[in-house]
mmCIF file of C-alpha atoms in Angstrom:
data_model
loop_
_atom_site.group_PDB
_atom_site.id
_atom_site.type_symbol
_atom_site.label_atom_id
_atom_site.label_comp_id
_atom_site.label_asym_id
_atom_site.label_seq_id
_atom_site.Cartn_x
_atom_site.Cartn_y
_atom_site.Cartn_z
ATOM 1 C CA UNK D 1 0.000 0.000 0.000
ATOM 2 C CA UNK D 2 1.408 3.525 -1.148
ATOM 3 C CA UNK D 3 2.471 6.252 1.339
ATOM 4 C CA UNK D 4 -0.288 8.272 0.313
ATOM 5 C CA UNK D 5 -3.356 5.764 0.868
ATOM 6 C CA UNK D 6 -4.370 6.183 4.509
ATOM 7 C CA UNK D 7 -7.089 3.386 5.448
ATOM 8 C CA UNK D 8 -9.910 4.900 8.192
ATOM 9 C CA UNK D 9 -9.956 3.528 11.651
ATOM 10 C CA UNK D 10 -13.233 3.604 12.063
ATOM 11 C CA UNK D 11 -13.779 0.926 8.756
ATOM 12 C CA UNK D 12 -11.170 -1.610 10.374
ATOM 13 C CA UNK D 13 -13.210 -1.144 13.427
ATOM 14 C CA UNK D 14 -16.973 -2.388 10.852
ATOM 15 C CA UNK D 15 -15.075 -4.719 9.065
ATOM 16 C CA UNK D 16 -12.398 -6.152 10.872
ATOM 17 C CA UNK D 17 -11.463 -9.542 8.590
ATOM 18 C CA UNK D 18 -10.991 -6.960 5.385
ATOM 19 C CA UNK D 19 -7.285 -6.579 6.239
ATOM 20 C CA UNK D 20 -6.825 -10.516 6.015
ATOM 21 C CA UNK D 21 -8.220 -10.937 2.626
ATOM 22 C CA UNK D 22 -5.709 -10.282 -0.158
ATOM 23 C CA UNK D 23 -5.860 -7.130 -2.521
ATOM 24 C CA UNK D 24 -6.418 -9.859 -5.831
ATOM 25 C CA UNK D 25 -9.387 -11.083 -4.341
ATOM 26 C CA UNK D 26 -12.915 -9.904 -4.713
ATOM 27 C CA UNK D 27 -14.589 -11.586 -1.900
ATOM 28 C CA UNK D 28 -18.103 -10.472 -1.229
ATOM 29 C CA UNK D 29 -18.151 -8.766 2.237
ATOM 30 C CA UNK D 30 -21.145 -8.268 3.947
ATOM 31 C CA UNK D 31 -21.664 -4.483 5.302
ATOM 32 C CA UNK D 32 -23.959 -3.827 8.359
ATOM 33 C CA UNK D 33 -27.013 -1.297 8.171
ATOM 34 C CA UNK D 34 -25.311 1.959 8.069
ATOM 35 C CA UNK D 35 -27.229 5.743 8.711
ATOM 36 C CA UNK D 36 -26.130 7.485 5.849
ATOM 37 C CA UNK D 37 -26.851 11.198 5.694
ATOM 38 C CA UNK D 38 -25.998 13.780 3.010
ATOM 39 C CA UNK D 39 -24.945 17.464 3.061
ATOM 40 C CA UNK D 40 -27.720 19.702 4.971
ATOM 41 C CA UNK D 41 -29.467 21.864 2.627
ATOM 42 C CA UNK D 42 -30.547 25.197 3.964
ATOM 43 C CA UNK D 43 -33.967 26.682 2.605
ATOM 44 C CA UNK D 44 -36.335 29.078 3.304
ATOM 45 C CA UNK D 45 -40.298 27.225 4.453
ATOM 46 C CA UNK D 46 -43.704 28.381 3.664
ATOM 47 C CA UNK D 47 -46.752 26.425 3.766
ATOM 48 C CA UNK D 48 -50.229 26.735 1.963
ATOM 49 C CA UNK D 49 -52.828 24.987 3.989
ATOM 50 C CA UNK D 50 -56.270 23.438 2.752
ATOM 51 C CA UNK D 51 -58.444 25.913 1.967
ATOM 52 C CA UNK D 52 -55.919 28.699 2.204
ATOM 53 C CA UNK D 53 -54.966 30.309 -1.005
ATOM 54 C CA UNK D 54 -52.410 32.313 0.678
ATOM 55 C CA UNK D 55 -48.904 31.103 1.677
ATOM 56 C CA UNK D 56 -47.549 31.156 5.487
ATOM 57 C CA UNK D 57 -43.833 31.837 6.201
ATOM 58 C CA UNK D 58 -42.908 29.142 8.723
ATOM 59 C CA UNK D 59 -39.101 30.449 8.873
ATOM 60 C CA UNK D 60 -35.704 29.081 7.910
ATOM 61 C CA UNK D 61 -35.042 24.975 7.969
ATOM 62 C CA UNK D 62 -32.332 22.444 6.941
ATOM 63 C CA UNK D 63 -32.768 19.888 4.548
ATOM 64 C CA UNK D 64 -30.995 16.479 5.172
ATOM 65 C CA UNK D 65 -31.966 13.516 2.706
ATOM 66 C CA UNK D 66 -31.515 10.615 5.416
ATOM 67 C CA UNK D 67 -30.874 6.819 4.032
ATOM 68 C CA UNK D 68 -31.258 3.706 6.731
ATOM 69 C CA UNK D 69 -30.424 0.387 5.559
ATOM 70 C CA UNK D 70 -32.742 0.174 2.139
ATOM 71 C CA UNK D 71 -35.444 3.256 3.259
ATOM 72 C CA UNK D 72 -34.493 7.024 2.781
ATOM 73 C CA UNK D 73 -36.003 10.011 3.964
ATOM 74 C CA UNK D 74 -36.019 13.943 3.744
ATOM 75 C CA UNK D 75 -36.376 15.615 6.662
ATOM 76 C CA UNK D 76 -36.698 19.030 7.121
ATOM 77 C CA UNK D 77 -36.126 21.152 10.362
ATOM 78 C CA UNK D 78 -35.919 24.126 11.743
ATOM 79 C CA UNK D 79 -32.364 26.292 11.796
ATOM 80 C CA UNK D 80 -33.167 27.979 15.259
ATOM 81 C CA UNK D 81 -35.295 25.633 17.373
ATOM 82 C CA UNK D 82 -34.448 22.192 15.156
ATOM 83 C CA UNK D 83 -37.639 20.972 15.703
ATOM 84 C CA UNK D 84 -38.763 18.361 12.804
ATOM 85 C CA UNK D 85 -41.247 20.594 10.144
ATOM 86 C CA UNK D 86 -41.865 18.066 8.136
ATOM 87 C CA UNK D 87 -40.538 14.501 7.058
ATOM 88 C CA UNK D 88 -40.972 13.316 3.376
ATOM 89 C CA UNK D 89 -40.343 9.634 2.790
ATOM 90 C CA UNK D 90 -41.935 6.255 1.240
ATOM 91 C CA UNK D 91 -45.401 6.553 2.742
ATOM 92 C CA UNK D 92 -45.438 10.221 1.358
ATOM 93 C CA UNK D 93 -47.871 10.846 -1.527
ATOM 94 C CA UNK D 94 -47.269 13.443 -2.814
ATOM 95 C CA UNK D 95 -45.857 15.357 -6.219
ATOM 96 C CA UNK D 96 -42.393 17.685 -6.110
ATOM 97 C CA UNK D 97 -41.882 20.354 -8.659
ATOM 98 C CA UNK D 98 -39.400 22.781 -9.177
ATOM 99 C CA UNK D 99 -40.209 26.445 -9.808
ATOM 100 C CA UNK D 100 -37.173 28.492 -10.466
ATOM 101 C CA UNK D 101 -35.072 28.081 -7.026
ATOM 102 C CA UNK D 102 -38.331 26.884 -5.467
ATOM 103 C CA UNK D 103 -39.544 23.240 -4.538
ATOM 104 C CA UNK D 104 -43.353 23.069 -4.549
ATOM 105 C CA UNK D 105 -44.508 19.705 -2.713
ATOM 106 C CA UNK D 106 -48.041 18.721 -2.921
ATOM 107 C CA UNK D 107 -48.567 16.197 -0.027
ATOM 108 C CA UNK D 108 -51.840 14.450 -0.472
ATOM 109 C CA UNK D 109 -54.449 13.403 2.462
ATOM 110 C CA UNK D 110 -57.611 12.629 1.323
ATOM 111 C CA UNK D 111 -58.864 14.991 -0.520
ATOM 112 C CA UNK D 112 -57.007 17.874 0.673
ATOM 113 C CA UNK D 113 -53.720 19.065 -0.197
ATOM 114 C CA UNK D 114 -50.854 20.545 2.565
ATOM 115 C CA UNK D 115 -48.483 22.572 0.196
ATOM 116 C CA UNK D 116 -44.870 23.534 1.176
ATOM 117 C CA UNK D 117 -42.060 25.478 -0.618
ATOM 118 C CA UNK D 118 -38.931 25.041 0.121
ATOM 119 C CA UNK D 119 -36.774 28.047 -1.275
ATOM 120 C CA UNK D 120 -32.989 27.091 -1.924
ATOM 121 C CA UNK D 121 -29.795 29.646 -2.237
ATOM 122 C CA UNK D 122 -29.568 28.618 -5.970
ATOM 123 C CA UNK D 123 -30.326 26.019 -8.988
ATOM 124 C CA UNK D 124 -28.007 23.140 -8.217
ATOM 125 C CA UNK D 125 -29.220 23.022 -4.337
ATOM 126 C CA UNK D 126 -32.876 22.966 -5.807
ATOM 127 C CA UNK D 127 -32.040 20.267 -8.398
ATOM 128 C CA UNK D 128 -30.419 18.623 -5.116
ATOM 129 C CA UNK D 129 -33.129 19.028 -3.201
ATOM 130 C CA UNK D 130 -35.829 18.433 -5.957
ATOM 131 C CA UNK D 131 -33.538 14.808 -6.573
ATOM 132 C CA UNK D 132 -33.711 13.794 -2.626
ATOM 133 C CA UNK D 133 -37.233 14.097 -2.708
ATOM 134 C CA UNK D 134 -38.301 12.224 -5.286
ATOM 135 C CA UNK D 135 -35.513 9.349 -4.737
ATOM 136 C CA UNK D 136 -37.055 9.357 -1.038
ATOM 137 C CA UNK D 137 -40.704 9.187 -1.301
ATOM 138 C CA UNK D 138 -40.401 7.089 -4.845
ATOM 139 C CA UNK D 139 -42.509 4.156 -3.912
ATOM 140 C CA UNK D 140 -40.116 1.209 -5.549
ATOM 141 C CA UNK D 141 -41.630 -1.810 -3.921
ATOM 142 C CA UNK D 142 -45.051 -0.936 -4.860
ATOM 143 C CA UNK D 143 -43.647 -0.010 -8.339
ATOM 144 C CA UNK D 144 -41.914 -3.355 -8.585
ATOM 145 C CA UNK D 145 -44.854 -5.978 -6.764
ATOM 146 C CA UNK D 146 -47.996 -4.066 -8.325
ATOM 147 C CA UNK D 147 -46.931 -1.411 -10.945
ATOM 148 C CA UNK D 148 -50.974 -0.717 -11.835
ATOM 149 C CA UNK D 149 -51.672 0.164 -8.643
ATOM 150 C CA UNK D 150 -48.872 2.294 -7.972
ATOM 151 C CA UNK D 151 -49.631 3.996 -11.685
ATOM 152 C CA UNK D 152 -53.236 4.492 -10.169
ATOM 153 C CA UNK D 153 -52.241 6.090 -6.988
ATOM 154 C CA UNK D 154 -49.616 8.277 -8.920
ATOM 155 C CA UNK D 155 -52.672 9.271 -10.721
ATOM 156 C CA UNK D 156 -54.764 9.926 -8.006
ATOM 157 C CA UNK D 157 -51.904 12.586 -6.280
ATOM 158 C CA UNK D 158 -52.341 14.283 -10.134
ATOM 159 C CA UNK D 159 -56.109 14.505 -9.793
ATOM 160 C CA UNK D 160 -55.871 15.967 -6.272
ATOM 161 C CA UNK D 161 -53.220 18.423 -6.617
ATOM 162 C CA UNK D 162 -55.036 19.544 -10.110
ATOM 163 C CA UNK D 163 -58.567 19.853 -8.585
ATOM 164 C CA UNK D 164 -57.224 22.209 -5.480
ATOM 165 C CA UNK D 165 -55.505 24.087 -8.143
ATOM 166 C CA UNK D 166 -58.223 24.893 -9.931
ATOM 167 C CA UNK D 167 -60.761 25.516 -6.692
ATOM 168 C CA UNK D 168 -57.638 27.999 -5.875
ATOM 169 C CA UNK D 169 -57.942 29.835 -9.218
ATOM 170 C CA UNK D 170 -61.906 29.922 -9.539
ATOM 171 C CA UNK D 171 -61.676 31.240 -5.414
ATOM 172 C CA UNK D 172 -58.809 33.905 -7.081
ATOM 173 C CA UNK D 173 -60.945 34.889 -10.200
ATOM 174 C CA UNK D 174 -64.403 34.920 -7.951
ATOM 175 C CA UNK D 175 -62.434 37.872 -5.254
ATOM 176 C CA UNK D 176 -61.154 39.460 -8.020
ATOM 177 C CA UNK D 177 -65.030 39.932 -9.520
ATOM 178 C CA UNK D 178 -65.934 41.206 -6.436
ATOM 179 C CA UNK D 179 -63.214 44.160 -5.964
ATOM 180 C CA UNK D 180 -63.572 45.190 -9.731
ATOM 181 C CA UNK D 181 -67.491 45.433 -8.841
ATOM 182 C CA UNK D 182 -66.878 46.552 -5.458
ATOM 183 C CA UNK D 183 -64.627 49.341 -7.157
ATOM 184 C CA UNK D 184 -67.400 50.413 -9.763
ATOM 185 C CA UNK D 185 -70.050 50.618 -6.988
ATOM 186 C CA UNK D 186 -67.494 53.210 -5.177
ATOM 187 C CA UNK D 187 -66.883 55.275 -8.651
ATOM 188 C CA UNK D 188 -70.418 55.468 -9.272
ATOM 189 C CA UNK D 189 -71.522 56.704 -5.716
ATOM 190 C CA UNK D 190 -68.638 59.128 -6.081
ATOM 191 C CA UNK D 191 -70.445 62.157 -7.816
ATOM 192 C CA UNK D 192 -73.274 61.936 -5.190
ATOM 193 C CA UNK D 193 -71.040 62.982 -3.030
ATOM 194 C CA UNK D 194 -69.844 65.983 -4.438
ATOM 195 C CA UNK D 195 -73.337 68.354 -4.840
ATOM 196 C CA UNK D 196 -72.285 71.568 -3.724
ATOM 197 C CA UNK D 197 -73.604 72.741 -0.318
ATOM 198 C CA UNK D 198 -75.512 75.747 -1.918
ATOM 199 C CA UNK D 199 -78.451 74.007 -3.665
#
């Protein structure tokens, strides 16, 4: 072994019969369940609930995509308190889209939909981020052991997230009506008001 190739303590320490196998041989060695977590990804949270068309600011959070054996997760806390938000994982359905440094997940329960927007520093963290969550909440088993049913509930989160989009924009459009008429009320009543005091 070359000066330069240092071999990690802590490795010898998990797999202690690697050092008695020789370099020419490619024996299969088996590796315990390891917690495997990747670089924290700092965003900024908001949250649309049902029924609200408006977006809360919950604060600042770190993203961490976390991998256990053969399930992953993304979990998402908070940068002050680091209280758990949110966790995103198998069991999750939901749809993740990316909207210029923005993820937009649509978690599904029901028939109502809990939206939250996770606002990176820049494009490859939100590619990053975008790529944890779908690798974490992809169902593979299901896709694998039943792949209709896991095409029907994929199209089931579609159908949900669509429908609350469009009761969002038909709530948007109907408010809108109502200040433009609102406003033309007010205009109209306007001249009433000014008759001069000496008639």
């Amino acid at each position: 072994m070359g000066e330069g190739m240092q071999v990690d303590p802590e490795i010898q320490t998990v797999v202690p019969h690697m050092q008695a196998q020789p370099e020419n041989q490619n024996v299969p060695i088996s590796i315990p369940t390891m917690h495997v977590a990747s670089r924290d990804i700092p965003v900024k949270v908001h949250i649309r609930r049902p029924e609200r068309d408006a977006w809360s600011y919950l604060g600042r959070a770190i993203v961490n995509h976390e991998v256990t054996g053969h399930s992953a997760r993304v979990v998402v806390r908070s940068a002050t308190s680091g209280k758990i938000m949110t966790i995103f994982a198998e069991g999750s359905d939901l749809q993740a889209e990316k909207r210029g440094n923005f993820v937009v997940v649509g978690c599904v329960d029901g028939s109502r939909v809990v939206s939250w927007s996770l606002n990176a520093l820049n494009n490859s963290d939100t590619l990053r981020l975008l790529a944890s969550i779908e690798l974490a909440c992809y169902k593979s088993r299901q896709a694998i052991n039943d792949p209709r049913h896991h095409t029907k509930v994929r199209r089931r989160i579609e159908k949900v997230i669509k429908e609350d989009r469009r009761k969002r924009h038909r709530r948007r459009k109907d408010q809108e009506a109502m200040i433009d008429a609102f406003s033309k009320q007010t205009i109209a009543a306007e001249p009433m008001d000014d008759v001069p005091d000496d008639l």
